Amino acid sequence: MTGLTLRLVRSVSSSPLFARVGPHVVPAVDRWVHRLTRGRVLPSARALPGAVITSRGARSGLPRTNPLACMPERDGSWILIGSNFGRPQHPAWTANLLAHPEAGMSWRGREFRVRARLLEGAERDEVWARALAFWPPFAVYQARVERRIRIFRLVRLPDGPEDGTGAPSGSGPGGTGGTG
């Protein structure tokens, strides 16, 4: 993406209109295209690196699939920012990961299991500073809300047995969709 295009995308994604429309349009298009291309294409990943996370619903226990922007780390882990496009409530996927930290992840066409951990304290502060440099609209999202945006680190788990749904244990990619 060129510098001009990136600045335009950042500006649009910081707008109040996008905060109202984006959460309904972006994930739906991402899920549809990701499914259609068998995990090879994630449209929103043209602006930010993206992954598809399938976790168990915090209350229902059912698989919930969410395309999410992520920040790959040098150590092979990934950072997820629960900004919810600057909307007042935490996104449902964050409650799912708090209740059931083991999940499935589709990253660049590969599927595997991960474990999520909520970042707190100095570690969270350090990652938040890097996240703002990575995607400045996160600062706009935080300024819009009173809640503290949740940040998770995802670490790949060793390959293991499946959970009976055809996905890696922990409800891997390919679940039923939804957010909570």
PDB file of C-alpha atoms in Angstrom:
ATOM      1  CA  MET A   1       0.000   0.000   0.000  1.00  0.00           C
ATOM      2  CA  THR A   2       1.442   3.398  -0.933  1.00  0.00           C
ATOM      3  CA  GLY A   3       2.018   6.122   1.661  1.00  0.00           C
ATOM      4  CA  LEU A   4      -0.873   8.208   0.343  1.00  0.00           C
ATOM      5  CA  THR A   5      -3.252   5.229   0.336  1.00  0.00           C
ATOM      6  CA  LEU A   6      -2.187   4.261   3.850  1.00  0.00           C
ATOM      7  CA  ARG A   7      -2.803   7.808   5.131  1.00  0.00           C
ATOM      8  CA  LEU A   8      -6.245   7.793   3.500  1.00  0.00           C
ATOM      9  CA  VAL A   9      -7.129   4.403   5.033  1.00  0.00           C
ATOM     10  CA  ARG A  10      -5.967   5.601   8.474  1.00  0.00           C
ATOM     11  CA  SER A  11      -8.029   8.775   8.149  1.00  0.00           C
ATOM     12  CA  VAL A  12     -11.172   6.950   7.053  1.00  0.00           C
ATOM     13  CA  SER A  13     -10.789   4.264   9.742  1.00  0.00           C
ATOM     14  CA  SER A  14     -10.557   6.990  12.405  1.00  0.00           C
ATOM     15  CA  SER A  15     -13.829   8.639  11.388  1.00  0.00           C
ATOM     16  CA  PRO A  16     -17.017   8.350  13.462  1.00  0.00           C
ATOM     17  CA  LEU A  17     -18.899   7.123  10.369  1.00  0.00           C
ATOM     18  CA  PHE A  18     -16.467   4.230   9.959  1.00  0.00           C
ATOM     19  CA  ALA A  19     -16.896   3.394  13.657  1.00  0.00           C
ATOM     20  CA  ARG A  20     -20.620   2.917  12.969  1.00  0.00           C
ATOM     21  CA  VAL A  21     -20.378   1.124   9.616  1.00  0.00           C
ATOM     22  CA  GLY A  22     -17.003  -0.654   9.677  1.00  0.00           C
ATOM     23  CA  PRO A  23     -17.784  -3.190  12.414  1.00  0.00           C
ATOM     24  CA  HIS A  24     -20.698  -4.521  10.357  1.00  0.00           C
ATOM     25  CA  VAL A  25     -19.121  -4.471   6.903  1.00  0.00           C
ATOM     26  CA  VAL A  26     -15.420  -5.293   7.345  1.00  0.00           C
ATOM     27  CA  PRO A  27     -15.766  -8.572   9.322  1.00  0.00           C
ATOM     28  CA  ALA A  28     -18.618  -9.834   7.114  1.00  0.00           C
ATOM     29  CA  VAL A  29     -16.630  -9.253   3.909  1.00  0.00           C
ATOM     30  CA  ASP A  30     -13.486 -10.722   5.486  1.00  0.00           C
ATOM     31  CA  ARG A  31     -15.316 -13.869   6.635  1.00  0.00           C
ATOM     32  CA  TRP A  32     -16.968 -14.370   3.238  1.00  0.00           C
ATOM     33  CA  VAL A  33     -13.786 -13.902   1.174  1.00  0.00           C
ATOM     34  CA  HIS A  34     -11.677 -15.931   3.635  1.00  0.00           C
ATOM     35  CA  ARG A  35     -14.128 -18.837   3.383  1.00  0.00           C
ATOM     36  CA  LEU A  36     -14.417 -18.507  -0.418  1.00  0.00           C
ATOM     37  CA  THR A  37     -10.617 -18.567  -0.885  1.00  0.00           C
ATOM     38  CA  ARG A  38     -10.072 -21.335   1.690  1.00  0.00           C
ATOM     39  CA  GLY A  39      -8.068 -19.072   3.958  1.00  0.00           C
ATOM     40  CA  ARG A  40      -5.758 -17.599   1.331  1.00  0.00           C
ATOM     41  CA  VAL A  41      -7.240 -14.074   1.154  1.00  0.00           C
ATOM     42  CA  LEU A  42      -8.328 -11.671   3.888  1.00  0.00           C
ATOM     43  CA  PRO A  43      -9.312  -8.311   2.311  1.00  0.00           C
ATOM     44  CA  SER A  44      -8.695  -6.147   5.385  1.00  0.00           C
ATOM     45  CA  ALA A  45      -5.147  -7.517   5.562  1.00  0.00           C
ATOM     46  CA  ARG A  46      -4.262  -5.159   2.698  1.00  0.00           C
ATOM     47  CA  ALA A  47      -4.315  -2.338   5.283  1.00  0.00           C
ATOM     48  CA  LEU A  48      -3.180  -4.272   8.368  1.00  0.00           C
ATOM     49  CA  PRO A  49      -1.938  -7.820   8.882  1.00  0.00           C
ATOM     50  CA  GLY A  50      -4.947  -9.976   9.623  1.00  0.00           C
ATOM     51  CA  ALA A  51      -5.790 -13.368  11.028  1.00  0.00           C
ATOM     52  CA  VAL A  52      -8.985 -15.306  11.572  1.00  0.00           C
ATOM     53  CA  ILE A  53      -9.442 -16.402  15.168  1.00  0.00           C
ATOM     54  CA  THR A  54     -11.928 -19.087  16.183  1.00  0.00           C
ATOM     55  CA  SER A  55     -12.602 -19.224  19.895  1.00  0.00           C
ATOM     56  CA  ARG A  56     -15.374 -20.667  22.021  1.00  0.00           C
ATOM     57  CA  GLY A  57     -18.151 -18.277  23.003  1.00  0.00           C
ATOM     58  CA  ALA A  58     -17.746 -17.068  26.582  1.00  0.00           C
ATOM     59  CA  ARG A  59     -21.333 -18.019  27.479  1.00  0.00           C
ATOM     60  CA  SER A  60     -22.441 -20.403  24.723  1.00  0.00           C
ATOM     61  CA  GLY A  61     -19.237 -22.416  24.324  1.00  0.00           C
ATOM     62  CA  LEU A  62     -19.954 -22.528  20.583  1.00  0.00           C
ATOM     63  CA  PRO A  63     -17.239 -21.792  18.016  1.00  0.00           C
ATOM     64  CA  ARG A  64     -17.057 -18.083  17.123  1.00  0.00           C
ATOM     65  CA  THR A  65     -14.996 -17.000  14.123  1.00  0.00           C
ATOM     66  CA  ASN A  66     -13.670 -13.457  13.847  1.00  0.00           C
ATOM     67  CA  PRO A  67     -11.357 -11.893  11.278  1.00  0.00           C
ATOM     68  CA  LEU A  68      -9.100  -9.535  13.237  1.00  0.00           C
ATOM     69  CA  ALA A  69      -6.238  -7.172  12.582  1.00  0.00           C
ATOM     70  CA  CYS A  70      -3.122  -8.371  14.330  1.00  0.00           C
ATOM     71  CA  MET A  71       0.408  -7.234  14.965  1.00  0.00           C
ATOM     72  CA  PRO A  72       2.945 -10.016  14.315  1.00  0.00           C
ATOM     73  CA  GLU A  73       5.838 -10.050  16.774  1.00  0.00           C
ATOM     74  CA  ARG A  74       9.484 -10.956  16.120  1.00  0.00           C
ATOM     75  CA  ASP A  75       9.252 -13.877  18.555  1.00  0.00           C
ATOM     76  CA  GLY A  76       6.514 -15.537  16.457  1.00  0.00           C
ATOM     77  CA  SER A  77       3.595 -14.420  18.637  1.00  0.00           C
ATOM     78  CA  TRP A  78       0.780 -12.070  17.583  1.00  0.00           C
ATOM     79  CA  ILE A  79      -0.820  -9.079  19.281  1.00  0.00           C
ATOM     80  CA  LEU A  80      -4.582  -8.494  19.092  1.00  0.00           C
ATOM     81  CA  ILE A  81      -6.032  -5.112  20.056  1.00  0.00           C
ATOM     82  CA  GLY A  82      -9.644  -5.123  21.266  1.00  0.00           C
ATOM     83  CA  SER A  83     -10.415  -1.628  19.976  1.00  0.00           C
ATOM     84  CA  ASN A  84     -13.845  -2.505  18.559  1.00  0.00           C
ATOM     85  CA  PHE A  85     -13.383   0.399  16.126  1.00  0.00           C
ATOM     86  CA  GLY A  86     -13.633   2.836  19.065  1.00  0.00           C
ATOM     87  CA  ARG A  87     -17.098   1.669  20.128  1.00  0.00           C
ATOM     88  CA  PRO A  88     -17.983   1.830  23.835  1.00  0.00           C
ATOM     89  CA  GLN A  89     -18.157  -1.893  24.624  1.00  0.00           C
ATOM     90  CA  HIS A  90     -15.373  -4.457  24.537  1.00  0.00           C
ATOM     91  CA  PRO A  91     -15.650  -6.685  21.459  1.00  0.00           C
ATOM     92  CA  ALA A  92     -17.217 -10.053  22.252  1.00  0.00           C
ATOM     93  CA  TRP A  93     -14.143 -11.932  21.018  1.00  0.00           C
ATOM     94  CA  THR A  94     -12.161 -10.478  23.939  1.00  0.00           C
ATOM     95  CA  ALA A  95     -14.611 -11.992  26.450  1.00  0.00           C
ATOM     96  CA  ASN A  96     -14.349 -15.275  24.563  1.00  0.00           C
ATOM     97  CA  LEU A  97     -10.548 -15.297  24.891  1.00  0.00           C
ATOM     98  CA  LEU A  98     -10.734 -14.351  28.573  1.00  0.00           C
ATOM     99  CA  ALA A  99     -13.095 -17.264  29.243  1.00  0.00           C
ATOM    100  CA  HIS A 100     -11.432 -19.737  26.853  1.00  0.00           C
ATOM    101  CA  PRO A 101      -7.838 -18.681  26.042  1.00  0.00           C
ATOM    102  CA  GLU A 102      -7.130 -21.592  23.702  1.00  0.00           C
ATOM    103  CA  ALA A 103      -8.291 -20.883  20.146  1.00  0.00           C
ATOM    104  CA  GLY A 104      -7.698 -21.694  16.512  1.00  0.00           C
ATOM    105  CA  MET A 105      -5.941 -19.277  14.210  1.00  0.00           C
ATOM    106  CA  SER A 106      -5.754 -18.982  10.449  1.00  0.00           C
ATOM    107  CA  TRP A 107      -2.679 -16.983   9.441  1.00  0.00           C
ATOM    108  CA  ARG A 108      -1.636 -16.631   5.803  1.00  0.00           C
ATOM    109  CA  GLY A 109      -3.502 -19.781   4.796  1.00  0.00           C
ATOM    110  CA  ARG A 110      -2.175 -21.950   7.643  1.00  0.00           C
ATOM    111  CA  GLU A 111      -4.274 -23.145  10.565  1.00  0.00           C
ATOM    112  CA  PHE A 112      -3.022 -23.927  14.043  1.00  0.00           C
ATOM    113  CA  ARG A 113      -3.844 -23.596  17.735  1.00  0.00           C
ATOM    114  CA  VAL A 114      -2.910 -20.611  19.895  1.00  0.00           C
ATOM    115  CA  ARG A 115      -3.220 -19.575  23.521  1.00  0.00           C
ATOM    116  CA  ALA A 116      -4.214 -15.979  24.298  1.00  0.00           C
ATOM    117  CA  ARG A 117      -3.063 -13.974  27.309  1.00  0.00           C
ATOM    118  CA  LEU A 118      -4.414 -10.586  28.349  1.00  0.00           C
ATOM    119  CA  LEU A 119      -1.546  -8.124  28.708  1.00  0.00           C
ATOM    120  CA  GLU A 120      -1.377  -5.941  31.792  1.00  0.00           C
ATOM    121  CA  GLY A 121       0.983  -3.539  33.527  1.00  0.00           C
ATOM    122  CA  ALA A 122       4.314  -2.556  31.996  1.00  0.00           C
ATOM    123  CA  GLU A 123       4.069  -5.246  29.315  1.00  0.00           C
ATOM    124  CA  ARG A 124       0.726  -3.838  28.151  1.00  0.00           C
ATOM    125  CA  ASP A 125       2.069  -0.277  28.185  1.00  0.00           C
ATOM    126  CA  GLU A 126       5.082  -1.255  26.074  1.00  0.00           C
ATOM    127  CA  VAL A 127       2.940  -3.115  23.536  1.00  0.00           C
ATOM    128  CA  TRP A 128       0.377  -0.273  23.453  1.00  0.00           C
ATOM    129  CA  ALA A 129       3.141   2.203  22.527  1.00  0.00           C
ATOM    130  CA  ARG A 130       4.248  -0.079  19.671  1.00  0.00           C
ATOM    131  CA  ALA A 131       0.612  -0.583  18.601  1.00  0.00           C
ATOM    132  CA  LEU A 132       0.147   3.195  18.312  1.00  0.00           C
ATOM    133  CA  ALA A 133       3.222   3.422  16.098  1.00  0.00           C
ATOM    134  CA  PHE A 134       1.950   0.451  14.067  1.00  0.00           C
ATOM    135  CA  TRP A 135      -1.621   1.808  13.629  1.00  0.00           C
ATOM    136  CA  PRO A 136      -2.129   5.402  14.899  1.00  0.00           C
ATOM    137  CA  PRO A 137      -5.973   5.210  14.715  1.00  0.00           C
ATOM    138  CA  PHE A 138      -5.836   3.085  17.902  1.00  0.00           C
ATOM    139  CA  ALA A 139      -5.225   6.363  19.791  1.00  0.00           C
ATOM    140  CA  VAL A 140      -8.422   7.820  18.299  1.00  0.00           C
ATOM    141  CA  TYR A 141     -10.346   4.691  19.266  1.00  0.00           C
ATOM    142  CA  GLN A 142      -9.067   4.858  22.863  1.00  0.00           C
ATOM    143  CA  ALA A 143      -9.937   8.567  23.117  1.00  0.00           C
ATOM    144  CA  ARG A 144     -13.562   7.788  22.152  1.00  0.00           C
ATOM    145  CA  VAL A 145     -14.153   5.278  24.934  1.00  0.00           C
ATOM    146  CA  GLU A 146     -13.945   5.201  28.727  1.00  0.00           C
ATOM    147  CA  ARG A 147     -12.953   1.541  28.864  1.00  0.00           C
ATOM    148  CA  ARG A 148      -9.326   0.479  28.659  1.00  0.00           C
ATOM    149  CA  ILE A 149      -8.796  -1.302  25.355  1.00  0.00           C
ATOM    150  CA  ARG A 150      -7.831  -4.932  25.918  1.00  0.00           C
ATOM    151  CA  ILE A 151      -4.613  -6.234  24.389  1.00  0.00           C
ATOM    152  CA  PHE A 152      -3.825  -9.933  23.964  1.00  0.00           C
ATOM    153  CA  ARG A 153      -0.701 -11.836  23.022  1.00  0.00           C
ATOM    154  CA  LEU A 154      -1.310 -15.071  21.096  1.00  0.00           C
ATOM    155  CA  VAL A 155       1.310 -17.812  21.189  1.00  0.00           C
ATOM    156  CA  ARG A 156       1.241 -20.815  18.894  1.00  0.00           C
ATOM    157  CA  LEU A 157       0.686 -24.148  20.626  1.00  0.00           C
ATOM    158  CA  PRO A 158       2.261 -27.443  19.583  1.00  0.00           C
ATOM    159  CA  ASP A 159       0.176 -29.454  17.141  1.00  0.00           C
ATOM    160  CA  GLY A 160      -2.168 -31.735  19.030  1.00  0.00           C
ATOM    161  CA  PRO A 161      -5.363 -33.754  18.883  1.00  0.00           C
ATOM    162  CA  GLU A 162      -8.521 -32.403  17.371  1.00  0.00           C
ATOM    163  CA  ASP A 163     -11.563 -31.600  19.487  1.00  0.00           C
ATOM    164  CA  GLY A 164     -14.119 -33.552  17.443  1.00  0.00           C
ATOM    165  CA  THR A 165     -15.288 -30.584  15.327  1.00  0.00           C
ATOM    166  CA  GLY A 166     -12.667 -31.083  12.621  1.00  0.00           C
ATOM    167  CA  ALA A 167     -10.725 -28.095  13.939  1.00  0.00           C
ATOM    168  CA  PRO A 168      -7.690 -28.151  16.192  1.00  0.00           C
ATOM    169  CA  SER A 169      -8.683 -28.505  19.831  1.00  0.00           C
ATOM    170  CA  GLY A 170      -9.784 -25.149  21.177  1.00  0.00           C
ATOM    171  CA  SER A 171     -12.244 -24.681  18.276  1.00  0.00           C
ATOM    172  CA  GLY A 172      -9.992 -23.792  15.381  1.00  0.00           C
ATOM    173  CA  PRO A 173     -10.835 -21.893  12.210  1.00  0.00           C
ATOM    174  CA  GLY A 174     -13.956 -22.930  10.383  1.00  0.00           C
ATOM    175  CA  GLY A 175     -16.438 -22.400  13.203  1.00  0.00           C
ATOM    176  CA  THR A 176     -19.955 -21.141  12.901  1.00  0.00           C
ATOM    177  CA  GLY A 177     -19.199 -17.436  12.933  1.00  0.00           C
ATOM    178  CA  GLY A 178     -20.571 -14.769  15.186  1.00  0.00           C
ATOM    179  CA  THR A 179     -19.006 -12.748  17.928  1.00  0.00           C
ATOM    180  CA  GLY A 180     -19.947 -14.087  21.240  1.00  0.00           C
TER     181      GLY A 180
END
